[in-house]
């Protein structure tokens, strides 16, 4: 099948990882993939697949949203006309192009599928910030014009349905992880940081990730000198947090780690993964940690609580993250047998429900269904 994928290659975030892993998987299964993304000057990691690329011009780009140039719509339309894909799949990047895509694809008579990543607070909770709520309210009327919208959980499906997206348009396909690449294995990371027990946070350092609650809990727990907390990632809050939570408390700031091999080495060597977010979609970092056999603690937001239910990890409430972590951190420090059992259960859960192979299979089935439902009276001349 010929697929035009519209997504992100930078700056690094869950959406970028999603696009890379899915397009890699589709290419491995023999599909012809073209990748349309907002162009960049900086050098790229070498783990991207080899596909035809189209650069879309932009004015500004961040981890959260992108502002395209006026010319971007024309470049996108002409590129799709030239590629003649069987299906267009947009991994939505929070840009104005997301809103004009249905119109462009309708004009070209192309089936259009979206993956909607925008995080949310979770079961019965109001969206925690105005930004998330606004994104859902803004997108809902436009998402109803896509042939299908992929979300990561049933909760998210219900949320969009309440906002007016027809239920038959919404497909639930959870994120998947490469369980061969992300697997338990040998690591020398503990020796490198002189740690007996190693805890990890990986993600953006932004308000919605609630990292300060973790840092405060760690400091207040007075953890053993041989227990270390690695903070992997970067973001707007780093400069204000790092000076107050340093190596004297056993906290090590690694910043953004570009190398996937290095990130896997960190996960394989760690004991516990912590994600204290106030909003999430379905965290790929959490799935990667589970797949590497770590005991995982995460808040019940987005689909993360669903992933860890039935004993696959410990789910904590957003209402009292710090107090719960003050209890749990020393517990996990002092009982290695507990983290071992939880790590085994986490790996088992990923193998059962969240593999990249299952994800790709379900995507292929969705593509086939959507293409079959659309009349193929293509006219590429006009």
XYZ file of C-alpha atoms in Angstrom:
382
model
C 0.000 0.000 0.000
C 1.226 3.531 -0.750
C 1.022 5.669 2.396
C 1.625 9.406 2.779
C 2.599 9.967 6.427
C 2.392 13.506 7.782
C 4.218 13.879 11.096
C 7.165 15.235 13.051
C 10.882 14.455 13.089
C 11.882 17.114 15.624
C 12.076 18.422 18.283
C 12.067 15.145 20.172
C 8.751 14.164 21.795
C 6.339 11.221 21.909
C 4.845 12.195 18.548
C 8.310 11.971 16.938
C 8.921 8.497 18.391
C 5.448 7.380 17.289
C 6.062 8.498 13.688
C 9.500 6.879 13.545
C 8.433 3.527 14.979
C 5.225 3.224 12.936
C 6.796 4.209 9.612
C 9.698 1.806 10.287
C 7.167 -0.968 10.943
C 5.138 -0.190 7.803
C 8.274 -0.195 5.636
C 9.362 -3.533 7.144
C 6.049 -4.992 5.962
C 6.631 -3.847 2.404
C 4.506 -0.699 2.262
C 5.628 2.337 0.257
C 5.844 5.237 2.734
C 6.430 8.916 1.964
C 7.105 11.143 4.983
C 5.905 14.749 4.934
C 7.164 16.886 7.811
C 8.184 20.399 8.777
C 11.731 20.841 7.525
C 14.720 21.355 9.760
C 18.332 22.382 9.444
C 19.720 20.480 12.420
C 21.265 17.035 11.957
C 19.013 14.051 12.523
C 19.598 10.781 14.386
C 20.436 7.893 12.076
C 17.658 5.569 13.277
C 15.063 7.011 10.894
C 13.912 4.791 8.060
C 14.895 5.460 4.466
C 11.813 6.842 2.741
C 10.858 9.581 0.325
C 10.662 12.861 2.245
C 8.834 16.110 1.619
C 9.830 19.201 3.608
C 7.000 21.505 4.660
C 8.056 25.114 5.351
C 7.403 26.560 8.816
C 7.863 29.751 10.818
C 8.137 28.234 14.308
C 8.306 24.726 15.738
C 8.336 23.425 19.323
C 7.591 20.156 21.121
C 4.002 21.317 21.568
C 2.948 23.069 18.346
C 4.093 24.255 14.906
C 3.339 27.390 12.890
C 3.595 26.644 9.148
C 4.196 29.277 6.475
C 1.352 30.244 4.134
C 3.127 28.284 1.404
C 2.964 25.020 3.388
C -0.616 24.218 2.326
C 0.307 24.504 -1.360
C 3.452 22.373 -0.921
C 1.416 19.717 0.912
C -1.364 19.648 -1.709
C 1.054 19.423 -4.645
C 3.090 16.715 -2.913
C 0.005 14.561 -2.276
C -1.050 15.051 -5.903
C 2.371 13.810 -7.002
C 2.658 10.909 -4.515
C -0.858 9.587 -5.308
C -1.115 7.641 -2.038
C -3.747 5.010 -1.271
C -4.161 6.586 2.159
C -2.967 9.687 4.033
C -2.120 9.270 7.731
C -1.543 12.434 9.762
C 0.097 12.117 13.170
C -1.372 15.444 14.259
C 1.253 18.027 15.185
C -0.931 20.823 16.605
C -0.551 23.061 13.561
C -3.019 24.869 11.311
C -2.391 22.254 8.603
C -4.315 19.754 10.752
C -7.478 21.793 10.144
C -7.164 22.110 6.345
C -6.132 18.500 5.700
C -9.714 17.141 5.408
C -10.475 19.754 2.750
C -7.282 18.989 0.800
C -7.872 15.226 0.893
C -11.519 15.618 -0.056
C -10.487 17.653 -3.090
C -7.985 14.931 -4.082
C -10.404 12.129 -3.108
C -7.892 10.597 -0.673
C -8.801 8.587 2.435
C -7.540 10.471 5.498
C -6.679 9.039 8.917
C -5.448 11.001 11.949
C -3.724 10.018 15.160
C -4.775 12.455 17.899
C -2.065 12.635 20.565
C -3.255 15.507 22.748
C -2.953 14.424 26.410
C -5.772 14.607 28.930
C -6.370 14.179 32.642
C -8.214 10.873 32.725
C -11.270 9.128 34.138
C -14.025 11.564 35.001
C -11.532 14.368 35.580
C -11.781 17.719 33.927
C -8.908 18.379 31.561
C -6.281 19.695 33.889
C -5.235 22.734 31.889
C -6.920 25.222 29.635
C -4.526 24.321 26.820
C -5.663 20.697 26.680
C -9.337 21.597 26.932
C -8.953 24.178 24.197
C -7.181 21.656 21.952
C -10.033 19.132 22.307
C -12.693 21.795 21.722
C -10.815 23.169 18.719
C -10.134 19.817 17.114
C -13.426 17.971 17.626
C -15.381 19.640 14.753
C -12.472 19.060 12.347
C -11.746 15.493 13.451
C -15.284 14.539 12.428
C -14.261 15.300 8.821
C -11.410 12.756 8.897
C -12.267 9.230 7.691
C -10.943 7.839 10.984
C -9.335 9.239 14.120
C -6.991 6.995 16.098
C -6.822 7.483 19.867
C -5.000 5.416 22.488
C -7.762 4.483 24.927
C -11.490 4.005 25.364
C -11.587 6.951 27.800
C -10.206 9.252 25.102
C -12.743 7.851 22.611
C -15.612 8.709 24.968
C -14.205 12.200 25.517
C -14.096 12.988 21.783
C -17.546 11.454 21.254
C -18.962 13.799 23.920
C -17.461 16.689 21.974
C -19.255 15.734 18.775
C -16.972 13.343 16.893
C -19.094 10.454 15.608
C -18.206 7.245 17.444
C -17.904 5.205 14.255
C -15.105 7.570 13.195
C -12.982 6.869 16.302
C -10.630 3.867 16.392
C -8.815 2.827 19.577
C -5.304 1.564 18.756
C -2.919 1.840 21.730
C 0.718 2.807 21.305
C 3.089 -0.092 20.791
C 6.746 -0.675 21.611
C 9.453 -2.784 19.953
C 9.734 -5.528 22.578
C 12.922 -6.955 21.052
C 14.786 -3.663 21.172
C 13.263 -2.597 24.518
C 13.913 -5.709 26.575
C 15.674 -6.659 29.817
C 19.425 -6.978 29.354
C 22.925 -6.241 30.620
C 23.741 -2.661 31.619
C 26.634 -0.997 33.457
C 24.686 2.135 34.281
C 24.588 1.504 38.063
C 28.352 1.223 38.194
C 28.674 4.440 36.157
C 26.602 6.387 38.697
C 27.793 4.461 41.756
C 24.252 3.340 42.587
C 22.816 0.274 44.276
C 19.217 1.299 43.545
C 18.397 3.384 40.475
C 15.186 5.336 39.831
C 14.422 7.064 36.501
C 12.185 9.828 35.180
C 12.216 10.272 31.403
C 10.243 12.992 29.653
C 9.826 16.706 29.131
C 10.534 19.045 32.017
C 7.317 21.016 31.734
C 4.528 21.919 34.217
C 2.106 19.195 33.047
C 4.723 16.509 33.779
C 4.679 17.428 37.492
C 8.364 16.580 37.973
C 8.755 18.923 40.947
C 6.414 16.719 43.005
C 8.768 13.796 42.369
C 11.858 15.869 43.209
C 10.339 17.140 46.458
C 9.201 13.663 47.472
C 12.676 12.276 46.753
C 14.369 14.951 48.867
C 11.873 14.597 51.734
C 12.210 10.795 51.732
C 15.915 11.117 52.656
C 16.851 8.244 50.395
C 20.007 6.218 50.999
C 23.247 7.618 49.641
C 23.480 4.626 47.255
C 20.057 5.329 45.725
C 20.080 7.658 42.731
C 17.367 9.391 40.701
C 18.171 10.024 37.026
C 16.290 12.846 35.307
C 16.375 12.155 31.561
C 14.987 14.952 29.416
C 14.916 18.686 28.976
C 12.379 21.489 28.956
C 11.410 24.922 30.241
C 11.485 23.985 33.951
C 14.988 22.537 34.062
C 16.768 25.818 34.774
C 14.510 26.600 37.750
C 14.616 23.093 39.259
C 18.163 21.785 38.799
C 19.888 24.246 41.208
C 17.640 23.112 44.106
C 17.694 19.357 43.488
C 21.229 18.200 42.854
C 23.795 15.477 43.401
C 23.889 16.145 47.158
C 20.375 14.597 47.221
C 21.328 11.789 44.828
C 19.613 13.470 41.847
C 21.487 13.345 38.526
C 20.393 15.514 35.577
C 21.272 13.926 32.250
C 19.388 16.331 29.990
C 18.077 15.169 26.634
C 19.655 11.847 25.607
C 19.578 11.635 21.802
C 21.007 8.110 21.533
C 18.342 5.425 21.680
C 20.990 2.838 22.648
C 21.943 5.000 25.634
C 18.300 5.393 26.698
C 17.829 1.618 26.513
C 21.023 1.096 28.557
C 19.636 3.452 31.234
C 16.302 1.608 31.385
C 17.923 -1.836 31.495
C 20.096 -0.794 34.423
C 17.376 0.915 36.439
C 15.013 -0.555 39.046
C 12.051 1.852 39.029
C 10.487 4.192 36.455
C 8.350 7.112 37.696
C 5.904 9.218 35.691
C 4.092 11.790 37.894
C 2.243 13.592 35.031
C -0.956 15.597 35.427
C -1.967 14.868 31.809
C -0.913 12.198 29.301
C -2.097 10.439 26.172
C -0.440 7.032 26.402
C 3.194 7.498 27.361
C 5.661 5.718 25.086
C 8.351 6.277 27.732
C 6.215 4.305 30.183
C 5.736 1.433 27.701
C 9.473 1.384 26.934
C 10.297 1.165 30.655
C 7.744 -1.621 31.173
C 9.123 -3.490 28.177
C 12.625 -3.318 29.719
C 11.233 -4.939 32.877
C 11.176 -1.955 35.253
C 8.786 -1.570 38.142
C 6.649 1.418 37.146
C 4.825 4.115 39.094
C 2.528 6.415 37.124
C -0.444 8.677 37.712
C -3.922 7.672 36.595
C -4.053 10.108 33.672
C -4.694 9.538 29.996
C -4.401 5.811 29.384
C -1.412 5.286 31.704
C -3.500 3.982 34.620
C -5.208 1.535 32.251
C -1.788 0.208 31.169
C -0.710 -0.475 34.769
C -3.941 -1.942 36.116
C -4.251 -5.517 37.468
C -0.853 -5.373 39.148
C 1.331 -4.408 36.155
C 2.531 -1.388 38.138
C 1.520 1.077 40.820
C -1.067 3.707 39.906
C -0.984 6.912 41.952
C -3.553 9.700 42.226
C -2.790 13.157 40.823
C -4.327 14.670 43.961
C -1.506 13.565 46.266
C 1.500 12.633 44.138
C 4.128 13.893 46.567
C 2.729 12.205 49.704
C 2.229 8.897 47.883
C 5.763 8.979 46.466
C 7.186 9.733 49.926
C 5.737 6.389 51.007
C 6.539 4.440 47.844
C 10.113 5.559 47.106
C 11.633 4.163 50.349
C 9.487 1.022 49.970
C 10.856 0.363 46.488
C 14.359 1.213 47.651
C 14.307 -1.278 50.539
C 12.508 -4.180 48.817
C 14.306 -5.293 45.637
C 12.083 -8.387 45.441
C 9.042 -6.115 45.011
C 10.564 -4.232 42.073
C 11.638 -7.526 40.469
C 8.099 -8.955 40.562
C 6.517 -5.709 39.330
C 9.084 -5.473 36.533
C 8.229 -8.992 35.357
C 4.513 -8.175 35.396
C 5.122 -4.931 33.484
C 7.028 -6.785 30.748
C 4.277 -9.414 30.539
C 1.575 -6.729 30.151
C 3.431 -5.092 27.253
C 3.900 -8.450 25.507
C 0.176 -9.140 25.855
C -1.217 -5.760 24.775
C 1.272 -3.127 23.649
C 3.667 -4.506 21.033
C 4.532 -2.526 17.912
C 3.706 -5.617 15.810
C 0.098 -5.671 17.043
C -0.111 -1.918 16.504
C 1.029 -2.191 12.860
C -1.340 -5.109 12.177
C -4.312 -3.140 13.493
C -3.239 -0.108 11.457
C -3.045 -2.207 8.276
C -6.556 -3.536 8.952
C -7.827 0.022 9.468
C -6.169 1.258 6.255
C -7.730 -1.602 4.265
C -11.169 -0.933 5.732
C -11.048 2.830 5.126
C -9.758 2.451 1.557
C -12.461 -0.147 0.779
C -15.201 2.183 2.053
C -14.124 5.053 -0.199
C -15.069 5.197 -3.903
C -11.833 5.051 -5.921
C -12.741 7.464 -8.715
C -9.419 9.285 -8.675
C -8.726 12.091 -11.099
C -5.154 13.287 -10.782
C -5.141 15.640 -13.702
C -7.011 18.646 -12.269
